[in-house]
Coordinates of C-alpha atoms in Angstrom, one line a residue:
Chain A
M1 CA -51.0 15.1 -0.1
D2 CA -48.8 18.1 0.6
I3 CA -50.8 20.2 -1.9
F4 CA -53.9 19.1 -0.2
L5 CA -52.7 20.0 3.3
Q6 CA -51.3 23.3 2.0
Q7 CA -54.6 24.2 0.3
L8 CA -56.5 23.1 3.4
I9 CA -54.5 25.7 5.5
N10 CA -54.9 28.4 2.8
G11 CA -58.5 27.6 2.4
L12 CA -59.2 27.8 6.2
T13 CA -57.3 31.2 6.3
I14 CA -59.3 32.7 3.4
G15 CA -62.4 31.1 4.8
S16 CA -62.0 32.7 8.2
L17 CA -61.7 36.1 6.5
Y18 CA -64.8 35.4 4.5
A19 CA -66.6 34.4 7.7
L20 CA -65.6 37.6 9.5
V21 CA -67.0 39.7 6.6
A22 CA -70.0 37.4 6.1
L23 CA -71.1 38.1 9.7
G24 CA -71.7 41.8 8.8
Y25 CA -74.0 40.8 5.9
T26 CA -75.9 38.1 7.8
M27 CA -76.6 40.3 10.9
V28 CA -77.9 43.2 8.8
Y29 CA -80.0 40.8 6.7
G30 CA -81.3 39.0 9.7
V31 CA -82.7 42.2 11.2
M32 CA -83.4 44.5 8.3
K33 CA -83.9 41.9 5.4
L34 CA -81.6 44.1 3.4
I35 CA -78.5 43.1 1.4
N36 CA -76.0 45.7 2.6
F37 CA -74.1 46.1 -0.7
A38 CA -71.9 48.7 0.9
H39 CA -70.4 46.3 3.4
G40 CA -67.8 44.9 1.0
D41 CA -66.7 48.5 0.3
L42 CA -66.4 49.2 4.0
V43 CA -64.1 46.2 4.2
A44 CA -61.9 47.6 1.4
F45 CA -62.1 51.0 3.2
S46 CA -60.8 49.5 6.4
A47 CA -57.8 48.0 4.7
Y48 CA -56.9 51.5 3.4
V49 CA -57.6 53.1 6.8
G50 CA -55.4 50.6 8.5
L51 CA -52.6 51.2 5.9
T52 CA -52.8 55.0 6.5
I53 CA -52.8 54.7 10.3
F54 CA -49.8 52.4 10.0
S55 CA -47.8 54.7 7.7
Q56 CA -48.8 57.9 9.3
F57 CA -48.2 57.0 13.0
F58 CA -46.1 53.9 13.1
G59 CA -44.1 53.8 9.9
A60 CA -40.6 54.1 11.2
S61 CA -41.0 52.8 14.7
A62 CA -40.6 49.2 15.7
N63 CA -43.8 47.2 15.1
S64 CA -44.5 45.9 18.6
L65 CA -47.5 43.9 19.4
F66 CA -49.0 46.9 21.2
N67 CA -48.8 49.0 18.0
V68 CA -50.5 46.3 15.9
I69 CA -53.3 46.1 18.5
I70 CA -53.7 49.9 18.4
I71 CA -53.9 49.9 14.6
F72 CA -56.6 47.2 14.7
L73 CA -58.6 49.0 17.3
L74 CA -58.4 52.4 15.6
T75 CA -59.4 51.0 12.3
A76 CA -62.3 49.1 13.8
L77 CA -63.4 52.4 15.5
V78 CA -63.2 54.5 12.4
V79 CA -65.0 51.9 10.3
A80 CA -67.7 51.3 12.9
F81 CA -68.3 55.0 12.9
V82 CA -68.7 55.0 9.1
G83 CA -70.9 52.0 9.3
V84 CA -73.3 53.7 11.7
L85 CA -73.2 56.8 9.6
L86 CA -74.1 54.7 6.5
E87 CA -77.1 53.2 8.3
R88 CA -78.2 56.6 9.5
L89 CA -78.0 58.3 6.1
A90 CA -78.8 55.7 3.6
Y91 CA -80.9 53.0 5.3
R92 CA -82.8 54.5 8.2
P93 CA -84.9 56.9 6.0
L94 CA -85.9 54.0 3.8
R95 CA -87.0 51.5 6.5
T96 CA -90.7 51.8 5.5
A97 CA -90.1 52.3 1.8
P98 CA -90.4 49.6 -0.9
R99 CA -87.7 47.0 -0.5
L100 CA -86.1 47.7 -3.9
S101 CA -85.6 51.4 -2.9
A102 CA -83.4 50.2 -0.1
V103 CA -81.4 48.0 -2.4
V104 CA -80.8 50.9 -4.8
S105 CA -79.8 53.0 -1.8
A106 CA -77.3 50.3 -0.8
L107 CA -75.9 50.2 -4.3
G108 CA -75.6 54.0 -4.3
A109 CA -73.8 53.9 -0.9
S110 CA -71.5 51.3 -2.2
L111 CA -70.6 53.5 -5.2
V112 CA -70.0 56.5 -2.8
I113 CA -67.6 54.5 -0.5
Q114 CA -65.8 52.9 -3.4
N115 CA -65.2 56.2 -5.2
A116 CA -64.4 58.1 -2.0
I117 CA -61.6 55.5 -1.5
M118 CA -60.4 56.2 -5.1
L119 CA -60.5 60.0 -4.6
I120 CA -58.7 59.9 -1.2
W121 CA -56.1 57.3 -2.0
G122 CA -55.9 57.4 -5.8
P123 CA -56.9 54.8 -8.4
N124 CA -53.6 52.9 -8.4
M125 CA -52.9 49.8 -6.4
K126 CA -51.5 50.4 -2.9
I127 CA -49.1 47.9 -1.3
F128 CA -49.5 46.9 2.3
P129 CA -46.1 46.8 4.1
S130 CA -44.8 43.3 4.7
D131 CA -43.3 44.1 8.1
L132 CA -46.5 44.9 10.0
L133 CA -46.6 41.4 11.5
P134 CA -43.5 39.1 12.0
N135 CA -42.6 37.2 8.9
T136 CA -42.0 34.0 10.7
T137 CA -42.8 30.8 8.9
W138 CA -42.9 27.2 10.0
Q139 CA -42.3 24.1 7.9
L140 CA -44.6 21.2 8.9
G141 CA -43.7 18.3 6.7
G142 CA -44.2 19.8 3.2
V143 CA -46.6 22.5 4.4
V144 CA -45.7 26.1 5.0
L145 CA -47.5 28.0 7.7
T146 CA -47.0 31.7 8.2
F147 CA -47.4 33.8 11.4
T148 CA -50.1 35.8 9.6
Q149 CA -52.1 32.7 8.8
I150 CA -52.0 31.4 12.4
L151 CA -53.0 34.8 13.7
I152 CA -55.9 35.0 11.3
L153 CA -57.1 31.5 12.3
I154 CA -56.8 32.1 16.0
L155 CA -58.1 35.6 16.2
S156 CA -61.1 35.0 13.9
A157 CA -62.0 31.9 16.0
I158 CA -61.8 34.0 19.2
L159 CA -63.9 36.8 17.6
M160 CA -66.5 34.4 16.3
A161 CA -66.7 32.6 19.7
A162 CA -67.1 36.0 21.4
L163 CA -69.8 37.0 19.0
Y164 CA -71.6 33.7 19.5
V165 CA -71.6 34.3 23.3
F166 CA -72.6 37.9 22.8
I167 CA -75.6 37.0 20.7
N168 CA -76.8 34.0 22.7
K169 CA -75.9 34.8 26.3
T170 CA -76.2 38.6 26.8
K171 CA -79.3 40.8 27.2
I172 CA -78.4 42.8 24.1
G173 CA -77.9 39.6 22.2
T174 CA -81.4 38.4 23.1
A175 CA -82.8 41.8 22.0
I176 CA -81.0 41.4 18.7
R177 CA -82.4 38.0 18.2
A178 CA -85.9 39.2 19.1
T179 CA -85.6 42.1 16.7
A180 CA -84.5 39.7 13.9
I181 CA -87.6 37.6 14.4
D182 CA -90.2 40.4 14.6
Q183 CA -89.4 44.1 14.7
D184 CA -92.8 45.2 15.8
A185 CA -93.2 42.7 18.5
A186 CA -89.7 43.6 19.7
K187 CA -90.8 47.2 19.9
L188 CA -93.8 46.3 21.9
M189 CA -91.5 44.5 24.4
G190 CA -89.7 47.7 25.0
I191 CA -86.7 47.1 22.7
N192 CA -85.3 50.2 21.1
V193 CA -85.0 48.9 17.5
N194 CA -83.0 51.9 16.3
R195 CA -80.4 51.2 19.0
I196 CA -80.3 47.5 18.1
I197 CA -79.7 48.2 14.4
M198 CA -77.0 50.7 15.4
I199 CA -75.3 48.0 17.5
I200 CA -75.5 45.5 14.6
F201 CA -73.8 48.0 12.3
I202 CA -71.1 48.7 15.0
V203 CA -70.4 45.0 15.5
G204 CA -70.7 44.1 11.8
S205 CA -68.5 46.9 10.6
S206 CA -65.9 46.2 13.3
L207 CA -65.6 42.6 12.3
G208 CA -65.5 43.6 8.7
A209 CA -62.7 46.1 9.5
I210 CA -60.7 43.4 11.2
G211 CA -61.4 41.1 8.1
G212 CA -60.4 44.0 5.8
L213 CA -57.1 44.7 7.6
F214 CA -56.2 41.0 7.5
I215 CA -57.1 40.9 3.8
G216 CA -54.6 43.8 3.4
I217 CA -51.9 42.1 5.4
Y218 CA -52.5 38.7 3.8
Y219 CA -52.8 39.7 0.1
R220 CA -50.9 43.1 0.4
G221 CA -52.2 44.6 -2.8
L222 CA -55.2 47.0 -2.3
T223 CA -57.4 48.4 -5.1
F224 CA -60.3 50.8 -4.5
D225 CA -62.8 48.4 -6.1
M226 CA -61.7 45.2 -4.3
G227 CA -64.6 45.5 -2.0
W228 CA -67.0 43.9 -4.4
L229 CA -64.9 40.8 -4.8
Y230 CA -64.5 40.1 -1.1
G231 CA -68.0 41.4 -0.4
L232 CA -69.6 39.1 -2.9
N233 CA -67.6 36.1 -1.7
A234 CA -68.5 36.8 1.8
F235 CA -72.1 37.3 0.9
I236 CA -72.1 33.9 -0.9
A237 CA -70.7 32.4 2.3
A238 CA -73.6 33.9 4.2
I239 CA -76.1 32.4 1.8
I240 CA -74.4 29.0 1.9
G241 CA -74.6 28.9 5.6
G242 CA -78.2 30.3 5.6
I243 CA -78.5 34.1 5.6
G244 CA -79.5 35.6 8.8
N245 CA -77.9 32.8 10.7
I246 CA -74.7 33.6 12.6
P247 CA -73.2 30.2 13.0
G248 CA -74.2 29.6 9.4
A249 CA -72.1 32.6 8.2
M250 CA -69.1 31.1 10.0
L251 CA -69.6 27.7 8.6
G252 CA -70.3 29.1 5.1
G253 CA -67.2 31.2 5.2
L254 CA -65.0 28.2 6.0
L255 CA -66.6 26.0 3.5
L256 CA -66.3 28.6 0.7
G257 CA -62.7 29.3 1.6
L258 CA -61.9 25.6 1.4
F259 CA -63.9 25.2 -1.9
N260 CA -62.0 28.1 -3.5
A261 CA -58.6 26.8 -2.3
M262 CA -59.3 23.3 -3.6
I263 CA -60.6 24.7 -7.0
S264 CA -57.5 26.9 -7.4
G265 CA -55.2 24.1 -6.3
Y266 CA -56.6 21.3 -8.3
I267 CA -58.6 22.6 -11.2
S268 CA -58.0 26.1 -12.4
T269 CA -57.5 29.7 -11.2
E270 CA -58.9 31.3 -14.3
W271 CA -62.3 29.7 -13.8
A272 CA -62.3 29.9 -9.9
E273 CA -65.0 32.6 -9.7
T274 CA -67.2 30.6 -12.1
F275 CA -67.0 27.6 -9.9
T276 CA -67.8 29.7 -6.9
F277 CA -70.9 31.0 -8.5
I278 CA -72.0 27.7 -9.9
L279 CA -71.8 26.4 -6.3
L280 CA -73.9 29.3 -5.2
I281 CA -76.5 28.7 -7.8
I282 CA -76.7 25.0 -7.1
I283 CA -77.1 25.7 -3.4
L284 CA -79.8 28.3 -4.2
I285 CA -81.7 25.8 -6.3
L286 CA -81.4 22.9 -3.9
R287 CA -81.6 24.6 -0.6
P288 CA -82.3 28.4 -0.9
T289 CA -82.3 28.9 2.9
G290 CA -78.7 27.6 3.2
I291 CA -77.2 24.7 5.1
L292 CA -78.2 25.9 8.6
G293 CA -81.1 28.1 7.6
E294 CA -84.6 27.1 8.6
K295 CA -87.3 26.6 6.0
T296 CA -89.8 29.4 6.5
A297 CA -93.2 29.7 4.9
E298 CA -93.8 32.9 3.0
K299 CA -95.9 35.4 5.1
V300 CA -99.1 36.4 3.4
Chain B
M1 CA -104.7 64.7 -26.6
N2 CA -103.5 64.5 -23.0
K3 CA -100.3 65.7 -21.5
T4 CA -98.5 62.3 -21.8
T5 CA -99.2 62.0 -25.5
I6 CA -98.0 65.5 -26.2
I7 CA -94.7 64.9 -24.3
A8 CA -94.2 61.5 -26.0
T9 CA -94.9 63.0 -29.5
L10 CA -92.5 65.9 -28.8
F11 CA -89.8 63.6 -27.5
I12 CA -90.1 61.3 -30.5
A13 CA -90.1 64.3 -32.9
V14 CA -87.0 65.8 -31.3
M15 CA -85.2 62.5 -31.3
G16 CA -86.2 62.0 -35.0
I17 CA -84.6 65.2 -36.2
F18 CA -81.7 65.2 -33.7
P19 CA -79.0 64.2 -36.2
F20 CA -79.6 67.4 -38.2
L21 CA -79.2 69.6 -35.1
V22 CA -75.9 68.5 -33.7
D23 CA -72.3 67.7 -34.5
S24 CA -70.8 64.2 -34.7
A25 CA -69.7 64.1 -31.0
W26 CA -73.3 64.7 -29.9
L27 CA -74.5 62.3 -32.5
S28 CA -72.6 59.4 -31.0
I29 CA -73.8 60.4 -27.6
G30 CA -77.3 60.3 -29.1
I31 CA -76.7 56.7 -30.4
T32 CA -75.5 55.6 -27.0
F33 CA -78.5 57.1 -25.4
L34 CA -80.9 55.3 -27.8
V35 CA -79.2 52.0 -27.4
F36 CA -79.0 52.1 -23.6
S37 CA -82.6 53.3 -23.3
V38 CA -83.7 50.3 -25.3
V39 CA -81.7 48.1 -23.0
A40 CA -83.2 49.9 -20.0
F41 CA -86.7 49.4 -21.4
S42 CA -86.1 45.7 -21.8
Q43 CA -84.8 45.5 -18.2
D44 CA -88.0 47.4 -17.3
I45 CA -90.1 44.6 -18.7
I46 CA -88.4 42.1 -16.4
L47 CA -87.8 44.2 -13.3
G48 CA -90.4 47.0 -13.6
R49 CA -93.4 45.1 -15.1
A50 CA -92.9 41.5 -13.9
G51 CA -91.1 42.6 -10.7
I52 CA -88.3 40.0 -11.1
F53 CA -85.1 41.1 -9.3
N54 CA -82.8 40.6 -12.3
M55 CA -79.3 42.0 -11.7
G56 CA -77.7 40.3 -14.7
H57 CA -79.3 42.1 -17.6
A58 CA -76.0 43.0 -19.2
I59 CA -75.7 39.2 -20.1
F60 CA -78.4 39.4 -22.7
F61 CA -77.1 42.7 -24.0
G62 CA -73.7 41.1 -24.2
I63 CA -74.9 37.9 -25.9
G64 CA -76.6 39.9 -28.6
A65 CA -73.4 42.0 -29.2
Y66 CA -71.1 39.0 -29.2
T67 CA -73.5 37.0 -31.4
T68 CA -73.3 39.6 -34.1
A69 CA -69.6 40.0 -33.6
I70 CA -68.8 36.3 -33.7
L71 CA -71.0 35.4 -36.6
N72 CA -69.8 38.4 -38.6
V73 CA -66.0 38.2 -37.9
H74 CA -65.6 34.4 -37.5
F75 CA -68.3 33.1 -39.8
G76 CA -68.6 35.9 -42.4
L77 CA -72.3 36.4 -42.1
E78 CA -73.7 39.8 -43.1
I79 CA -74.7 42.0 -40.1
I80 CA -78.3 41.9 -41.2
Q81 CA -78.2 38.1 -41.2
T82 CA -76.8 38.0 -37.7
I83 CA -79.7 40.0 -36.2
P84 CA -82.2 37.0 -36.0
F85 CA -79.5 35.1 -34.1
A86 CA -78.9 38.1 -31.8
I87 CA -82.6 37.8 -30.9
I88 CA -83.0 34.0 -30.7
I89 CA -79.8 33.1 -28.8
P90 CA -80.4 35.5 -25.9
V91 CA -84.0 34.2 -25.7
I92 CA -82.8 30.6 -25.5
I93 CA -80.1 31.4 -23.0
S94 CA -82.4 33.5 -20.8
I95 CA -84.9 30.7 -20.6
L96 CA -82.1 28.1 -19.8
L97 CA -80.7 30.3 -17.1
A98 CA -83.9 31.6 -15.6
A99 CA -86.0 28.4 -15.6
P100 CA -84.2 26.7 -12.7
I101 CA -84.1 29.8 -10.5
I102 CA -87.3 31.6 -11.4
H103 CA -89.1 30.3 -8.3
L104 CA -86.5 31.9 -6.0
R105 CA -87.6 34.7 -3.6
G106 CA -86.5 38.2 -4.6
D107 CA -83.1 38.6 -3.0
Y108 CA -82.0 35.1 -3.8
L109 CA -82.9 35.6 -7.4
L110 CA -80.9 38.9 -7.4
V111 CA -77.8 37.1 -6.1
A112 CA -78.2 34.2 -8.6
T113 CA -78.4 36.7 -11.5
I114 CA -75.3 38.5 -10.2
G115 CA -73.7 35.1 -10.2
F116 CA -74.7 34.4 -13.9
N117 CA -73.3 37.8 -14.9
I118 CA -69.9 37.1 -13.2
I119 CA -69.8 33.7 -14.8
F120 CA -70.6 35.4 -18.2
E121 CA -67.7 37.9 -17.7
Q122 CA -65.3 35.1 -16.9
V123 CA -66.4 33.1 -19.9
L124 CA -65.8 36.1 -22.2
S125 CA -62.4 36.8 -20.8
N126 CA -61.2 33.2 -20.9
D127 CA -61.8 33.0 -24.7
P128 CA -63.6 29.6 -25.0
F129 CA -62.8 27.9 -28.4
G130 CA -61.1 31.1 -29.5
L131 CA -64.5 32.7 -30.2
T132 CA -64.7 35.6 -27.8
G133 CA -61.2 37.1 -28.2
G134 CA -60.5 37.0 -24.4
P135 CA -60.1 40.3 -22.5
N136 CA -59.5 42.4 -25.6
G137 CA -62.8 41.3 -27.3
I138 CA -63.4 41.2 -31.0
F139 CA -62.5 44.0 -33.5
G140 CA -63.3 44.7 -37.1
I141 CA -67.0 44.2 -37.3
D142 CA -68.3 44.9 -40.7
V143 CA -70.7 47.7 -41.7
V144 CA -74.4 47.1 -42.3
R145 CA -75.3 46.4 -45.9
I146 CA -78.9 46.5 -47.1
F147 CA -79.5 45.6 -50.7
G148 CA -75.9 46.5 -51.5
Y149 CA -76.1 49.9 -49.8
E150 CA -73.5 50.4 -47.1
L151 CA -74.9 52.1 -44.0
F152 CA -71.6 53.2 -42.4
S153 CA -72.4 56.8 -41.5
E154 CA -73.1 57.7 -37.9
T155 CA -76.5 59.2 -39.0
A156 CA -77.5 55.8 -40.5
I157 CA -76.6 54.0 -37.3
Y158 CA -78.5 56.6 -35.4
Y159 CA -81.6 55.9 -37.3
I160 CA -81.1 52.1 -36.9
A161 CA -81.0 52.7 -33.1
F162 CA -83.9 55.1 -33.3
S163 CA -86.1 52.6 -35.2
L164 CA -85.2 50.0 -32.6
L165 CA -86.4 52.4 -29.9
L166 CA -89.7 53.0 -31.7
V167 CA -90.2 49.2 -32.2
T168 CA -89.4 48.7 -28.5
L169 CA -92.0 51.3 -27.4
L170 CA -94.5 49.7 -29.7
V171 CA -93.8 46.2 -28.2
I172 CA -94.2 47.6 -24.7
R173 CA -97.5 49.4 -25.6
N174 CA -98.9 46.2 -27.0
L175 CA -97.6 44.2 -24.0
D176 CA -99.4 46.6 -21.6
N177 CA -102.7 46.1 -23.4
S178 CA -102.4 42.4 -23.6
K179 CA -103.3 39.4 -21.4
Y180 CA -99.5 38.9 -20.9
G181 CA -99.0 42.5 -19.7
R182 CA -101.9 42.3 -17.2
A183 CA -100.7 38.9 -15.9
L184 CA -97.3 40.4 -15.3
Y185 CA -98.8 43.4 -13.6
Y186 CA -100.8 41.2 -11.2
I187 CA -97.8 39.0 -10.5
N188 CA -95.8 42.1 -9.6
K189 CA -98.6 43.5 -7.4
D190 CA -99.3 40.3 -5.4
E191 CA -97.8 37.1 -6.5
I192 CA -99.8 34.9 -4.1
A193 CA -103.1 36.4 -5.1
A194 CA -102.2 36.0 -8.8
K195 CA -101.3 32.4 -8.2
S196 CA -104.6 31.7 -6.5
M197 CA -106.4 33.3 -9.4
G198 CA -104.9 30.6 -11.6
I199 CA -102.1 32.6 -13.3
N200 CA -99.1 30.3 -14.1
I201 CA -96.4 32.5 -12.4
S202 CA -93.3 30.7 -13.7
Y203 CA -94.6 30.7 -17.3
Y204 CA -95.3 34.5 -17.3
K205 CA -92.0 35.3 -15.5
L206 CA -90.1 33.3 -18.1
F207 CA -92.0 35.1 -20.8
A208 CA -90.9 38.4 -19.3
F209 CA -87.3 37.2 -19.2
A210 CA -87.4 36.0 -22.8
L211 CA -88.9 39.2 -24.2
G212 CA -86.5 41.3 -22.2
A213 CA -83.6 39.2 -23.4
A214 CA -84.8 39.4 -27.1
I215 CA -84.9 43.2 -27.0
A216 CA -81.6 43.5 -25.1
G217 CA -80.1 41.2 -27.7
V218 CA -80.9 43.4 -30.6
A219 CA -79.7 46.4 -28.7
G220 CA -76.4 44.6 -28.2
S221 CA -76.2 44.0 -31.9
V222 CA -76.6 47.7 -32.6
F223 CA -74.0 48.5 -29.9
A224 CA -71.6 46.1 -31.7
I225 CA -72.3 47.9 -35.0
Q226 CA -71.7 51.4 -33.5
Y227 CA -68.3 50.6 -32.1
S228 CA -67.5 47.8 -34.7
A229 CA -66.0 46.0 -31.7
V230 CA -67.0 44.3 -28.5
S231 CA -65.2 43.6 -25.3
P232 CA -66.1 42.0 -22.0
E233 CA -66.1 45.2 -19.8
S234 CA -69.1 46.6 -21.6
F235 CA -71.2 43.8 -20.3
N236 CA -69.8 43.3 -16.9
F237 CA -71.7 43.1 -13.7
M238 CA -71.4 46.8 -12.9
Q239 CA -73.2 47.5 -16.2
S240 CA -76.1 45.3 -14.9
V241 CA -76.1 47.2 -11.7
M242 CA -76.5 50.3 -13.7
F243 CA -79.5 49.0 -15.7
F244 CA -81.0 47.8 -12.4
A245 CA -80.6 51.3 -10.9
I246 CA -81.8 53.1 -14.0
V247 CA -85.2 51.5 -13.8
L248 CA -85.6 52.0 -10.1
V249 CA -84.2 55.6 -10.0
G250 CA -86.3 56.6 -13.0
G251 CA -89.4 54.9 -11.9
S252 CA -90.3 51.3 -12.7
A253 CA -92.8 50.5 -15.4
S254 CA -92.8 54.2 -16.3
L255 CA -91.7 55.1 -19.8
P256 CA -90.6 58.7 -19.0
G257 CA -89.0 57.4 -15.8
V258 CA -86.8 54.9 -17.7
I259 CA -85.9 57.6 -20.3
I260 CA -84.9 60.0 -17.4
G261 CA -83.0 57.2 -15.7
T262 CA -81.0 56.4 -18.9
F263 CA -80.3 60.1 -19.5
V264 CA -79.0 60.6 -15.9
M265 CA -76.9 57.5 -15.8
F266 CA -75.4 57.4 -19.4
V267 CA -75.7 60.8 -21.0
L268 CA -74.9 63.1 -18.1
P269 CA -71.5 61.4 -17.5
E270 CA -70.6 62.1 -21.1
L271 CA -71.4 65.7 -20.7
F272 CA -69.6 66.3 -17.4
T273 CA -66.3 64.8 -18.4
E274 CA -64.5 67.4 -16.2
F275 CA -66.0 65.6 -13.2
K276 CA -64.7 62.3 -14.5
E277 CA -62.9 61.4 -11.3
S278 CA -65.8 62.1 -8.9
R279 CA -68.8 61.4 -11.1
Y280 CA -69.6 58.0 -9.7
L281 CA -69.3 59.4 -6.2
I282 CA -71.9 62.0 -7.2
F283 CA -74.0 59.3 -8.8
G284 CA -74.0 57.1 -5.8
A285 CA -75.0 60.0 -3.6
A286 CA -77.7 60.9 -6.1
M287 CA -79.0 57.3 -6.0
V288 CA -79.3 57.4 -2.2
L289 CA -80.9 60.8 -2.2
T290 CA -83.4 60.0 -4.9
M291 CA -84.5 56.9 -3.1
I292 CA -84.9 58.8 0.1
L293 CA -86.9 61.7 -1.5
R294 CA -88.8 59.6 -4.0
P295 CA -88.7 55.9 -3.0
N296 CA -90.7 55.0 -6.2
G297 CA -88.4 56.8 -8.6
V298 CA -88.2 60.2 -10.1
W299 CA -91.2 59.7 -12.4
P300 CA -93.2 56.8 -11.0
A301 CA -95.9 55.0 -13.1
T302 CA -99.5 55.6 -12.3
F303 CA -100.9 52.7 -14.3
G304 CA -103.5 50.9 -12.3
N305 CA -103.5 53.3 -9.4
I306 CA -106.3 55.6 -8.7
P307 CA -105.2 59.1 -9.9
T308 CA -105.1 61.6 -7.0
F309 CA -107.8 64.0 -8.4
L310 CA -110.3 61.1 -8.4
K311 CA -109.3 60.1 -4.9
K312 CA -110.0 63.7 -3.7
K313 CA -113.3 63.7 -5.4
A314 CA -114.3 60.4 -3.8
A315 CA -113.2 61.7 -0.4
T316 CA -115.2 65.0 -0.7
S317 CA -118.3 63.3 -2.0
K318 CA -118.1 60.9 0.9
G319 CA -117.8 63.9 3.2
E320 CA -120.9 65.5 1.7
E321 CA -122.9 62.4 2.3
Q322 CA -122.1 62.2 6.0

């Protein structure tokens, strides 16, 4: 029972991180119908940016809550800027091109970011400092709960709730939903589609940046090619929930995190990825539009 | 003789005498080029001709290579005897994998095939039944023997790869002129229209997968012969991304396009070893730039489209009539 509860906590923590990253995929896919393969690498990039900001500006000084907030905000700012740049340079020129061209462009952009990380920070693993957040742990029965885990759970819940309100209750959110349904009709209603796509990239990249920083803090080891791993898992989370669907991405992230944790806890860690992808393929076969996705007829 | 035939003949002639023009380092680059261009052509049958978003093509390449390696090293078969298996096994596996997912829409299919490739990598590295040798792979693959002759020289392997390329080109030419080729072409152009014309979409798509897997399987076998070893990282998911990109950067369903794509992705990096560190950065940027400048690839296919000079003629004659 203790193992089960422990894996439940671990699973929810990883799941929240997947969910944060998955939101970036799902929003871009919802509006542009494009798998943003570079998003995972942006997430890896944000972990490195966070690490650099920390070691350059805060290394010796005491790690107050204020400093941590500044690190998160600065990282989100830098990564959001790169995300907007990515859209401007690699995706906007291809909006009317064949769909596969945009996919190749996304793969190219992913290679660029991944190798830029390698050239800037080197090919070897970087270790995230352990003292960025307090190392407090709590024992609840046989289950260990760390401060980092609690922060990840609470903060991602707050961010996701905020995003949900933003998308469903604000004017910009309505414009985003309208653009996702039909870009041309949205344009006719006076919505500036370019601006909406920019906002999506800002929001998606910022959430990915927070996810990436937490991945760095939680797992501590950073490699330049780690973006694909987290990116693919987050993308699977988005598909499980129903791609293009924001609550779906959150639900998918949590479910995938729990699934991974249970497989690692009870079956095998060597075959964990295999189980993840078997789950993905079964879901694609049974319900390609995901758990919360609607069944849509193909447009002729 | 038109321009395309001349270029094709010249290309084949140069590739035919290539081993006599260069030293051994270049010769091995030549073999790599031939093997990878065969794989790229087989990917082009699936992605370029049938329009199936397959991002797991390294699986079939890898199954071919591992079939030859396992049958030779563990079961003592001659290389030449393993080749039929290196064709049949990828075909069977491609059908088993593709059949349940073939109806999926583009992006979903792409993700499912990525999934298969990652499962494949993990299977290879986890060494099931002690067959695949785990992360290190399998070493000590025998040389090719035909009627007692040992074909161990690089030149011999070069010509094995070269004949494979010629056979592949022949297969593709026959495919293009056949009922199957036309069916794939219409499915790619407009799936719903093809369906309403009575074309059995799943059947033809599976056929494309099986044919592509067969060719990639033999290419894998030659790859295993060249290095006399196989290991999982040659068939990982990034390799599939490369094959996917080659076809689209070069120009899908275009023979010169695929050749150019292979040259750019696999041969240029061998030549510019001094840029080893930053070469993938340059590649990525080149992929983005190529797609922006030429969304249909460097050398797109013109098959089935009206050539521009005819279009101009039609436009001017219309103008004269009015």
